[in-house]
Amino acid sequence: ALTINWSDSSDVEDGFRVYQDEVLLSTLDANSTSYALEGLDANTTYSFILGAFNESGENNSSELNVTTNMMFDNDSDGIPDRLDLDDDNDGIPDVDEVLYGLDPFDASDALLDSDGDGISNLDEINAGTDPKSHNINTQAYKFDPMLILMIDKVNFEGDSDGDGYTNNDDAFPQDPNEWIDTDGNNIGDNADTDDDGDGISDTDEKKYGLNPLDPSDATQDNDGDGVSNLDEINAGSNPTVKDYTTTDIKSRSPFSLSPLLIIDHILKERR
């Protein structure tokens, strides 16, 4: 940046105007004594005009011709760009950024994945591979081996919906919001309210500490009162607390228990 500084011994102006090559750049207030200019090219001559103005019109204009030969420092690391090997300080040398069509003055492109192979431009260049060519070299990367296998699998088997599951492992390869169908009812687990299809909603299974992906726990009797978890939940009772009495069994109409089961439960209570 180039900064124009001036002193002001008058108090009659309403403000200042700064022009570059007769084009108004900015209007400043009366207390201003400097103006910073950005985006100038090196080794270029510019003409600036600073004018004070008040309600009676502009006056006391000063013209300044400046030839820039300053040393730009894009990343503000104290090393002028002409001497800096990494002008944007993104970890990728300028020569490599130019070689692979990246921007040596834009640090954000280091974290981008230009070839869509799951590896950032920075990591690819550091590993000696082309960041714009879809060619994972597992020997070059010092990542967890399982991560490499997962990335390779996605790349070479394909992931049509981009959800991180290969088409072969995805129950819904064209739906980025679904990939598993535990109970095989053609409703993905993310949308299915009963993932294991055991008749107990996922919400109730989680509420009572059951497993929403295991249908076998519906027929279990966690509280040992002779009534299955499924029947207790359907009747509005807690399947983890032995809270049934003979009256409960007889009066709760939601129960669809067989007469023999009810008799057996009553006999157990009388023993």
PDB file of C-alpha atoms in Angstrom:
ATOM      1  CA  ALA A   1       0.000   0.000   0.000  1.00  0.00           C
ATOM      2  CA  LEU A   2       1.008   3.626  -0.573  1.00  0.00           C
ATOM      3  CA  THR A   3      -0.029   6.245   1.996  1.00  0.00           C
ATOM      4  CA  ILE A   4      -0.357   9.960   1.245  1.00  0.00           C
ATOM      5  CA  ASN A   5       0.168  12.102   4.328  1.00  0.00           C
ATOM      6  CA  TRP A   6      -0.456  15.838   4.770  1.00  0.00           C
ATOM      7  CA  SER A   7      -0.590  18.435   7.510  1.00  0.00           C
ATOM      8  CA  ASP A   8      -3.548  20.761   7.993  1.00  0.00           C
ATOM      9  CA  SER A   9      -3.160  24.175   9.668  1.00  0.00           C
ATOM     10  CA  SER A  10      -6.586  25.436   8.639  1.00  0.00           C
ATOM     11  CA  ASP A  11      -9.987  24.844  10.158  1.00  0.00           C
ATOM     12  CA  VAL A  12     -12.170  26.290   7.409  1.00  0.00           C
ATOM     13  CA  GLU A  13     -12.440  23.198   5.210  1.00  0.00           C
ATOM     14  CA  ASP A  14     -15.332  20.762   5.366  1.00  0.00           C
ATOM     15  CA  GLY A  15     -13.220  17.878   4.156  1.00  0.00           C
ATOM     16  CA  PHE A  16     -10.792  16.575   1.555  1.00  0.00           C
ATOM     17  CA  ARG A  17     -11.099  14.852  -1.784  1.00  0.00           C
ATOM     18  CA  VAL A  18      -8.498  12.492  -3.256  1.00  0.00           C
ATOM     19  CA  TYR A  19      -8.272  12.009  -7.014  1.00  0.00           C
ATOM     20  CA  GLN A  20      -6.198   9.560  -9.031  1.00  0.00           C
ATOM     21  CA  ASP A  21      -5.681  10.552 -12.658  1.00  0.00           C
ATOM     22  CA  GLU A  22      -8.608  12.990 -12.321  1.00  0.00           C
ATOM     23  CA  VAL A  23     -10.934  10.286 -11.001  1.00  0.00           C
ATOM     24  CA  LEU A  24     -12.361  10.812  -7.501  1.00  0.00           C
ATOM     25  CA  LEU A  25     -11.148   8.072  -5.200  1.00  0.00           C
ATOM     26  CA  SER A  26     -12.519   9.178  -1.869  1.00  0.00           C
ATOM     27  CA  THR A  27     -14.052  12.020   0.114  1.00  0.00           C
ATOM     28  CA  LEU A  28     -12.569  12.381   3.597  1.00  0.00           C
ATOM     29  CA  ASP A  29     -13.645  14.318   6.663  1.00  0.00           C
ATOM     30  CA  ALA A  30     -11.992  17.566   7.806  1.00  0.00           C
ATOM     31  CA  ASN A  31      -9.829  15.846  10.417  1.00  0.00           C
ATOM     32  CA  SER A  32      -8.144  13.495   7.947  1.00  0.00           C
ATOM     33  CA  THR A  33      -4.382  13.751   7.470  1.00  0.00           C
ATOM     34  CA  SER A  34      -3.642  10.589   5.452  1.00  0.00           C
ATOM     35  CA  TYR A  35      -5.048   8.260   2.837  1.00  0.00           C
ATOM     36  CA  ALA A  36      -3.899   4.722   1.999  1.00  0.00           C
ATOM     37  CA  LEU A  37      -3.901   3.559  -1.618  1.00  0.00           C
ATOM     38  CA  GLU A  38      -4.227  -0.148  -2.352  1.00  0.00           C
ATOM     39  CA  GLY A  39      -3.745  -2.233  -5.471  1.00  0.00           C
ATOM     40  CA  LEU A  40      -1.019  -0.155  -7.109  1.00  0.00           C
ATOM     41  CA  ASP A  41       1.325  -1.762  -9.591  1.00  0.00           C
ATOM     42  CA  ALA A  42       5.047  -1.561  -9.037  1.00  0.00           C
ATOM     43  CA  ASN A  43       7.215   0.627 -11.248  1.00  0.00           C
ATOM     44  CA  THR A  44       4.223   2.678 -12.418  1.00  0.00           C
ATOM     45  CA  THR A  45       3.684   6.451 -12.290  1.00  0.00           C
ATOM     46  CA  TYR A  46       0.416   7.721 -10.846  1.00  0.00           C
ATOM     47  CA  SER A  47      -0.940  11.244 -10.562  1.00  0.00           C
ATOM     48  CA  PHE A  48      -2.803  12.157  -7.382  1.00  0.00           C
ATOM     49  CA  ILE A  49      -4.613  15.341  -6.422  1.00  0.00           C
ATOM     50  CA  LEU A  50      -5.530  16.247  -2.860  1.00  0.00           C
ATOM     51  CA  GLY A  51      -8.085  19.031  -2.531  1.00  0.00           C
ATOM     52  CA  ALA A  52      -9.634  20.730   0.473  1.00  0.00           C
ATOM     53  CA  PHE A  53     -13.226  21.873   0.085  1.00  0.00           C
ATOM     54  CA  ASN A  54     -15.924  23.772   1.916  1.00  0.00           C
ATOM     55  CA  GLU A  55     -19.342  25.117   1.069  1.00  0.00           C
ATOM     56  CA  SER A  56     -17.827  27.807  -1.124  1.00  0.00           C
ATOM     57  CA  GLY A  57     -16.042  25.274  -3.330  1.00  0.00           C
ATOM     58  CA  GLU A  58     -12.831  23.351  -3.585  1.00  0.00           C
ATOM     59  CA  ASN A  59      -9.524  25.131  -3.121  1.00  0.00           C
ATOM     60  CA  ASN A  60      -5.904  24.628  -2.136  1.00  0.00           C
ATOM     61  CA  SER A  61      -5.521  21.556  -4.332  1.00  0.00           C
ATOM     62  CA  SER A  62      -2.121  19.892  -4.438  1.00  0.00           C
ATOM     63  CA  GLU A  63      -0.915  17.576  -7.184  1.00  0.00           C
ATOM     64  CA  LEU A  64       1.458  14.731  -6.542  1.00  0.00           C
ATOM     65  CA  ASN A  65       3.097  12.460  -9.112  1.00  0.00           C
ATOM     66  CA  VAL A  66       4.310   9.167  -7.708  1.00  0.00           C
ATOM     67  CA  THR A  67       6.314   6.434  -9.387  1.00  0.00           C
ATOM     68  CA  THR A  68       5.938   3.233  -7.470  1.00  0.00           C
ATOM     69  CA  ASN A  69       8.964   1.098  -6.922  1.00  0.00           C
ATOM     70  CA  MET A  70       7.921  -0.164  -3.549  1.00  0.00           C
ATOM     71  CA  MET A  71       8.418  -3.801  -2.660  1.00  0.00           C
ATOM     72  CA  PHE A  72       5.020  -5.464  -2.267  1.00  0.00           C
ATOM     73  CA  ASP A  73       4.515  -7.999   0.498  1.00  0.00           C
ATOM     74  CA  ASN A  74       1.261  -9.857  -0.194  1.00  0.00           C
ATOM     75  CA  ASP A  75       1.336 -12.063   2.910  1.00  0.00           C
ATOM     76  CA  SER A  76       2.789  -9.394   5.244  1.00  0.00           C
ATOM     77  CA  ASP A  77       5.546 -11.716   6.389  1.00  0.00           C
ATOM     78  CA  GLY A  78       8.226  -9.035   6.078  1.00  0.00           C
ATOM     79  CA  ILE A  79       9.683 -10.569   2.921  1.00  0.00           C
ATOM     80  CA  PRO A  80       9.021  -8.553  -0.273  1.00  0.00           C
ATOM     81  CA  ASP A  81       7.147 -10.527  -2.910  1.00  0.00           C
ATOM     82  CA  ARG A  82      10.066 -10.323  -5.329  1.00  0.00           C
ATOM     83  CA  LEU A  83      12.197 -12.177  -2.748  1.00  0.00           C
ATOM     84  CA  ASP A  84       9.452 -14.333  -1.192  1.00  0.00           C
ATOM     85  CA  LEU A  85       9.225 -17.914  -2.478  1.00  0.00           C
ATOM     86  CA  ASP A  86       5.656 -18.231  -1.187  1.00  0.00           C
ATOM     87  CA  ASP A  87       3.888 -14.898  -1.667  1.00  0.00           C
ATOM     88  CA  ASP A  88       0.580 -15.972  -0.078  1.00  0.00           C
ATOM     89  CA  ASN A  89       2.216 -18.076   2.653  1.00  0.00           C
ATOM     90  CA  ASP A  90      -0.085 -21.052   2.013  1.00  0.00           C
ATOM     91  CA  GLY A  91       2.675 -23.649   2.076  1.00  0.00           C
ATOM     92  CA  ILE A  92       2.805 -24.048  -1.688  1.00  0.00           C
ATOM     93  CA  PRO A  93       5.825 -22.415  -3.398  1.00  0.00           C
ATOM     94  CA  ASP A  94       4.983 -19.796  -6.019  1.00  0.00           C
ATOM     95  CA  VAL A  95       6.657 -21.854  -8.743  1.00  0.00           C
ATOM     96  CA  ASP A  96       4.378 -24.798  -8.004  1.00  0.00           C
ATOM     97  CA  GLU A  97       1.281 -22.605  -7.885  1.00  0.00           C
ATOM     98  CA  VAL A  98       2.114 -21.217 -11.316  1.00  0.00           C
ATOM     99  CA  LEU A  99       3.003 -24.693 -12.614  1.00  0.00           C
ATOM    100  CA  TYR A 100      -0.368 -26.142 -11.599  1.00  0.00           C
ATOM    101  CA  GLY A 101      -2.487 -23.112 -12.454  1.00  0.00           C
ATOM    102  CA  LEU A 102      -3.083 -21.972  -8.863  1.00  0.00           C
ATOM    103  CA  ASP A 103      -2.916 -18.374  -7.642  1.00  0.00           C
ATOM    104  CA  PRO A 104       0.347 -17.505  -5.834  1.00  0.00           C
ATOM    105  CA  PHE A 105      -1.419 -14.553  -4.193  1.00  0.00           C
ATOM    106  CA  ASP A 106      -4.446 -16.487  -2.894  1.00  0.00           C
ATOM    107  CA  ALA A 107      -3.826 -18.641   0.182  1.00  0.00           C
ATOM    108  CA  SER A 108      -7.260 -20.290   0.061  1.00  0.00           C
ATOM    109  CA  ASP A 109      -6.450 -22.494  -2.930  1.00  0.00           C
ATOM    110  CA  ALA A 110      -4.053 -24.582  -0.825  1.00  0.00           C
ATOM    111  CA  LEU A 111      -6.995 -26.193   0.990  1.00  0.00           C
ATOM    112  CA  LEU A 112      -9.059 -26.707  -2.155  1.00  0.00           C
ATOM    113  CA  ASP A 113      -9.248 -30.103  -3.872  1.00  0.00           C
ATOM    114  CA  SER A 114      -8.946 -29.155  -7.534  1.00  0.00           C
ATOM    115  CA  ASP A 115      -9.171 -32.700  -8.893  1.00  0.00           C
ATOM    116  CA  GLY A 116     -11.835 -33.940  -6.473  1.00  0.00           C
ATOM    117  CA  ASP A 117      -9.855 -36.925  -5.218  1.00  0.00           C
ATOM    118  CA  GLY A 118     -10.326 -36.140  -1.533  1.00  0.00           C
ATOM    119  CA  ILE A 119      -6.801 -34.724  -1.082  1.00  0.00           C
ATOM    120  CA  SER A 120      -6.091 -31.004  -0.803  1.00  0.00           C
ATOM    121  CA  ASN A 121      -3.878 -29.226  -3.333  1.00  0.00           C
ATOM    122  CA  LEU A 122      -1.310 -28.584  -0.606  1.00  0.00           C
ATOM    123  CA  ASP A 123      -1.095 -32.245   0.438  1.00  0.00           C
ATOM    124  CA  GLU A 124      -0.841 -33.427  -3.157  1.00  0.00           C
ATOM    125  CA  ILE A 125       1.982 -31.022  -4.011  1.00  0.00           C
ATOM    126  CA  ASN A 126       3.813 -31.899  -0.798  1.00  0.00           C
ATOM    127  CA  ALA A 127       3.477 -35.571  -1.761  1.00  0.00           C
ATOM    128  CA  GLY A 128       4.793 -34.923  -5.260  1.00  0.00           C
ATOM    129  CA  THR A 129       1.562 -35.543  -7.167  1.00  0.00           C
ATOM    130  CA  ASP A 130      -0.430 -33.353  -9.534  1.00  0.00           C
ATOM    131  CA  PRO A 131      -3.246 -31.552  -7.634  1.00  0.00           C
ATOM    132  CA  LYS A 132      -5.272 -31.295 -10.829  1.00  0.00           C
ATOM    133  CA  SER A 133      -5.026 -34.948 -11.828  1.00  0.00           C
ATOM    134  CA  HIS A 134      -7.234 -37.586 -10.183  1.00  0.00           C
ATOM    135  CA  ASN A 135      -4.441 -39.996  -9.313  1.00  0.00           C
ATOM    136  CA  ILE A 136      -4.048 -41.006  -5.703  1.00  0.00           C
ATOM    137  CA  ASN A 137      -0.654 -42.473  -4.952  1.00  0.00           C
ATOM    138  CA  THR A 138      -1.020 -44.297  -1.643  1.00  0.00           C
ATOM    139  CA  GLN A 139       2.732 -44.641  -1.286  1.00  0.00           C
ATOM    140  CA  ALA A 140       3.193 -40.882  -1.383  1.00  0.00           C
ATOM    141  CA  TYR A 141       0.767 -40.024   1.391  1.00  0.00           C
ATOM    142  CA  LYS A 142       1.551 -40.428   5.042  1.00  0.00           C
ATOM    143  CA  PHE A 143      -2.083 -40.868   6.070  1.00  0.00           C
ATOM    144  CA  ASP A 144      -3.761 -43.569   8.085  1.00  0.00           C
ATOM    145  CA  PRO A 145      -3.861 -46.707   5.871  1.00  0.00           C
ATOM    146  CA  MET A 146      -7.603 -47.150   6.435  1.00  0.00           C
ATOM    147  CA  LEU A 147      -8.203 -43.611   5.243  1.00  0.00           C
ATOM    148  CA  ILE A 148      -6.265 -44.311   2.072  1.00  0.00           C
ATOM    149  CA  LEU A 149      -8.277 -47.483   1.470  1.00  0.00           C
ATOM    150  CA  MET A 150     -11.512 -45.608   2.019  1.00  0.00           C
ATOM    151  CA  ILE A 151     -10.516 -42.818  -0.376  1.00  0.00           C
ATOM    152  CA  ASP A 152      -9.346 -45.298  -3.001  1.00  0.00           C
ATOM    153  CA  LYS A 153     -12.580 -47.229  -2.669  1.00  0.00           C
ATOM    154  CA  VAL A 154     -14.695 -44.141  -3.176  1.00  0.00           C
ATOM    155  CA  ASN A 155     -12.601 -43.034  -6.123  1.00  0.00           C
ATOM    156  CA  PHE A 156     -12.495 -46.297  -8.015  1.00  0.00           C
ATOM    157  CA  GLU A 157     -15.866 -47.849  -7.138  1.00  0.00           C
ATOM    158  CA  GLY A 158     -17.726 -44.578  -7.535  1.00  0.00           C
ATOM    159  CA  ASP A 159     -19.990 -42.597  -5.243  1.00  0.00           C
ATOM    160  CA  SER A 160     -22.780 -41.292  -7.466  1.00  0.00           C
ATOM    161  CA  ASP A 161     -24.559 -39.260  -4.797  1.00  0.00           C
ATOM    162  CA  GLY A 162     -21.414 -37.997  -3.051  1.00  0.00           C
ATOM    163  CA  ASP A 163     -22.445 -39.122   0.454  1.00  0.00           C
ATOM    164  CA  GLY A 164     -19.142 -40.872   1.222  1.00  0.00           C
ATOM    165  CA  TYR A 165     -20.489 -44.409   0.615  1.00  0.00           C
ATOM    166  CA  THR A 166     -19.520 -46.224  -2.551  1.00  0.00           C
ATOM    167  CA  ASN A 167     -22.291 -47.302  -4.892  1.00  0.00           C
ATOM    168  CA  ASN A 168     -21.698 -50.943  -3.921  1.00  0.00           C
ATOM    169  CA  ASP A 169     -22.064 -50.169  -0.209  1.00  0.00           C
ATOM    170  CA  ASP A 170     -24.897 -47.659  -0.573  1.00  0.00           C
ATOM    171  CA  ALA A 171     -28.471 -48.947  -0.327  1.00  0.00           C
ATOM    172  CA  PHE A 172     -29.552 -45.720  -2.021  1.00  0.00           C
ATOM    173  CA  PRO A 173     -26.710 -44.790  -4.435  1.00  0.00           C
ATOM    174  CA  GLN A 174     -28.681 -41.910  -5.955  1.00  0.00           C
ATOM    175  CA  ASP A 175     -29.816 -40.352  -2.651  1.00  0.00           C
ATOM    176  CA  PRO A 176     -27.162 -38.327  -0.794  1.00  0.00           C
ATOM    177  CA  ASN A 177     -29.297 -38.369   2.378  1.00  0.00           C
ATOM    178  CA  GLU A 178     -29.598 -42.169   2.675  1.00  0.00           C
ATOM    179  CA  TRP A 179     -27.190 -45.096   2.523  1.00  0.00           C
ATOM    180  CA  ILE A 180     -28.461 -47.775   4.988  1.00  0.00           C
ATOM    181  CA  ASP A 181     -31.768 -49.671   5.182  1.00  0.00           C
ATOM    182  CA  THR A 182     -31.497 -51.879   8.270  1.00  0.00           C
ATOM    183  CA  ASP A 183     -34.908 -53.535   7.999  1.00  0.00           C
ATOM    184  CA  GLY A 184     -34.987 -53.720   4.187  1.00  0.00           C
ATOM    185  CA  ASN A 185     -38.279 -51.848   3.824  1.00  0.00           C
ATOM    186  CA  ASN A 186     -36.913 -49.502   1.132  1.00  0.00           C
ATOM    187  CA  ILE A 187     -36.978 -46.564   3.555  1.00  0.00           C
ATOM    188  CA  GLY A 188     -33.516 -45.336   4.510  1.00  0.00           C
ATOM    189  CA  ASP A 189     -32.643 -45.299   8.202  1.00  0.00           C
ATOM    190  CA  ASN A 190     -32.415 -41.493   8.253  1.00  0.00           C
ATOM    191  CA  ALA A 191     -36.077 -41.195   7.240  1.00  0.00           C
ATOM    192  CA  ASP A 192     -37.359 -44.462   8.782  1.00  0.00           C
ATOM    193  CA  THR A 193     -38.985 -44.017  12.212  1.00  0.00           C
ATOM    194  CA  ASP A 194     -38.457 -47.728  13.010  1.00  0.00           C
ATOM    195  CA  ASP A 195     -35.057 -48.699  11.604  1.00  0.00           C
ATOM    196  CA  ASP A 196     -35.159 -52.353  12.653  1.00  0.00           C
ATOM    197  CA  GLY A 197     -38.866 -52.865  11.833  1.00  0.00           C
ATOM    198  CA  ASP A 198     -39.652 -54.444  15.225  1.00  0.00           C
ATOM    199  CA  GLY A 199     -42.772 -52.381  15.880  1.00  0.00           C
ATOM    200  CA  ILE A 200     -41.087 -50.089  18.415  1.00  0.00           C
ATOM    201  CA  SER A 201     -40.242 -46.629  17.148  1.00  0.00           C
ATOM    202  CA  ASP A 202     -36.617 -45.542  17.209  1.00  0.00           C
ATOM    203  CA  THR A 203     -37.602 -42.736  19.580  1.00  0.00           C
ATOM    204  CA  ASP A 204     -39.050 -45.182  22.124  1.00  0.00           C
ATOM    205  CA  GLU A 205     -36.143 -47.587  21.744  1.00  0.00           C
ATOM    206  CA  LYS A 206     -33.684 -44.826  22.572  1.00  0.00           C
ATOM    207  CA  LYS A 207     -35.935 -43.582  25.386  1.00  0.00           C
ATOM    208  CA  TYR A 208     -35.950 -46.974  27.124  1.00  0.00           C
ATOM    209  CA  GLY A 209     -32.365 -47.963  26.342  1.00  0.00           C
ATOM    210  CA  LEU A 210     -33.212 -50.480  23.637  1.00  0.00           C
ATOM    211  CA  ASN A 211     -31.340 -50.883  20.355  1.00  0.00           C
ATOM    212  CA  PRO A 212     -33.113 -49.256  17.369  1.00  0.00           C
ATOM    213  CA  LEU A 213     -31.071 -51.471  15.030  1.00  0.00           C
ATOM    214  CA  ASP A 214     -31.848 -54.803  16.772  1.00  0.00           C
ATOM    215  CA  PRO A 215     -35.365 -56.208  16.249  1.00  0.00           C
ATOM    216  CA  SER A 216     -34.874 -58.990  18.796  1.00  0.00           C
ATOM    217  CA  ASP A 217     -35.258 -56.675  21.790  1.00  0.00           C
ATOM    218  CA  ALA A 218     -38.956 -56.157  20.978  1.00  0.00           C
ATOM    219  CA  THR A 219     -39.845 -59.681  22.177  1.00  0.00           C
ATOM    220  CA  GLN A 220     -37.582 -59.524  25.221  1.00  0.00           C
ATOM    221  CA  ASP A 221     -38.917 -58.772  28.715  1.00  0.00           C
ATOM    222  CA  ASN A 222     -36.377 -56.392  30.224  1.00  0.00           C
ATOM    223  CA  ASP A 223     -38.204 -55.886  33.536  1.00  0.00           C
ATOM    224  CA  GLY A 224     -39.187 -59.546  33.977  1.00  0.00           C
ATOM    225  CA  ASP A 225     -42.889 -58.924  34.505  1.00  0.00           C
ATOM    226  CA  GLY A 226     -44.003 -61.457  31.919  1.00  0.00           C
ATOM    227  CA  VAL A 227     -44.879 -58.860  29.299  1.00  0.00           C
ATOM    228  CA  SER A 228     -42.652 -58.171  26.274  1.00  0.00           C
ATOM    229  CA  ASN A 229     -41.020 -54.794  25.702  1.00  0.00           C
ATOM    230  CA  LEU A 230     -43.155 -54.309  22.595  1.00  0.00           C
ATOM    231  CA  ASP A 231     -46.438 -55.024  24.394  1.00  0.00           C
ATOM    232  CA  GLU A 232     -45.519 -52.789  27.327  1.00  0.00           C
ATOM    233  CA  ILE A 233     -44.616 -49.844  25.085  1.00  0.00           C
ATOM    234  CA  ASN A 234     -47.772 -50.319  23.026  1.00  0.00           C
ATOM    235  CA  ALA A 235     -49.773 -50.291  26.275  1.00  0.00           C
ATOM    236  CA  GLY A 236     -48.062 -47.087  27.416  1.00  0.00           C
ATOM    237  CA  SER A 237     -45.980 -48.683  30.161  1.00  0.00           C
ATOM    238  CA  ASN A 238     -42.257 -48.579  30.895  1.00  0.00           C
ATOM    239  CA  PRO A 239     -40.637 -51.852  29.718  1.00  0.00           C
ATOM    240  CA  THR A 240     -37.714 -51.380  32.098  1.00  0.00           C
ATOM    241  CA  VAL A 241     -39.799 -51.094  35.288  1.00  0.00           C
ATOM    242  CA  LYS A 242     -41.811 -53.970  36.745  1.00  0.00           C
ATOM    243  CA  ASP A 243     -44.896 -51.900  37.385  1.00  0.00           C
ATOM    244  CA  TYR A 244     -47.765 -54.135  36.246  1.00  0.00           C
ATOM    245  CA  THR A 245     -50.498 -55.389  38.637  1.00  0.00           C
ATOM    246  CA  THR A 246     -53.458 -57.649  37.970  1.00  0.00           C
ATOM    247  CA  THR A 247     -55.613 -54.550  37.635  1.00  0.00           C
ATOM    248  CA  ASP A 248     -53.266 -53.092  35.045  1.00  0.00           C
ATOM    249  CA  ILE A 249     -53.438 -56.244  32.960  1.00  0.00           C
ATOM    250  CA  LYS A 250     -57.221 -56.371  33.052  1.00  0.00           C
ATOM    251  CA  SER A 251     -57.937 -52.692  32.522  1.00  0.00           C
ATOM    252  CA  ARG A 252     -55.482 -51.584  29.852  1.00  0.00           C
ATOM    253  CA  SER A 253     -57.374 -51.991  26.620  1.00  0.00           C
ATOM    254  CA  PRO A 254     -54.322 -51.264  24.417  1.00  0.00           C
ATOM    255  CA  PHE A 255     -52.972 -54.719  25.410  1.00  0.00           C
ATOM    256  CA  SER A 256     -53.586 -57.372  22.798  1.00  0.00           C
ATOM    257  CA  LEU A 257     -52.425 -60.262  25.029  1.00  0.00           C
ATOM    258  CA  SER A 258     -53.771 -63.778  24.804  1.00  0.00           C
ATOM    259  CA  PRO A 259     -56.049 -64.991  27.671  1.00  0.00           C
ATOM    260  CA  LEU A 260     -53.488 -67.646  28.629  1.00  0.00           C
ATOM    261  CA  LEU A 261     -50.759 -64.998  29.017  1.00  0.00           C
ATOM    262  CA  ILE A 262     -53.038 -62.879  31.220  1.00  0.00           C
ATOM    263  CA  ILE A 263     -53.950 -65.904  33.377  1.00  0.00           C
ATOM    264  CA  ASP A 264     -50.302 -66.905  33.652  1.00  0.00           C
ATOM    265  CA  HIS A 265     -49.394 -63.362  34.769  1.00  0.00           C
ATOM    266  CA  ILE A 266     -52.190 -63.332  37.392  1.00  0.00           C
ATOM    267  CA  LEU A 267     -51.066 -66.716  38.758  1.00  0.00           C
ATOM    268  CA  LYS A 268     -47.541 -65.430  39.085  1.00  0.00           C
ATOM    269  CA  GLU A 269     -48.764 -62.501  41.162  1.00  0.00           C
ATOM    270  CA  ARG A 270     -50.749 -64.748  43.513  1.00  0.00           C
ATOM    271  CA  ARG A 271     -47.843 -67.069  44.247  1.00  0.00           C
TER     272      ARG A 271
END
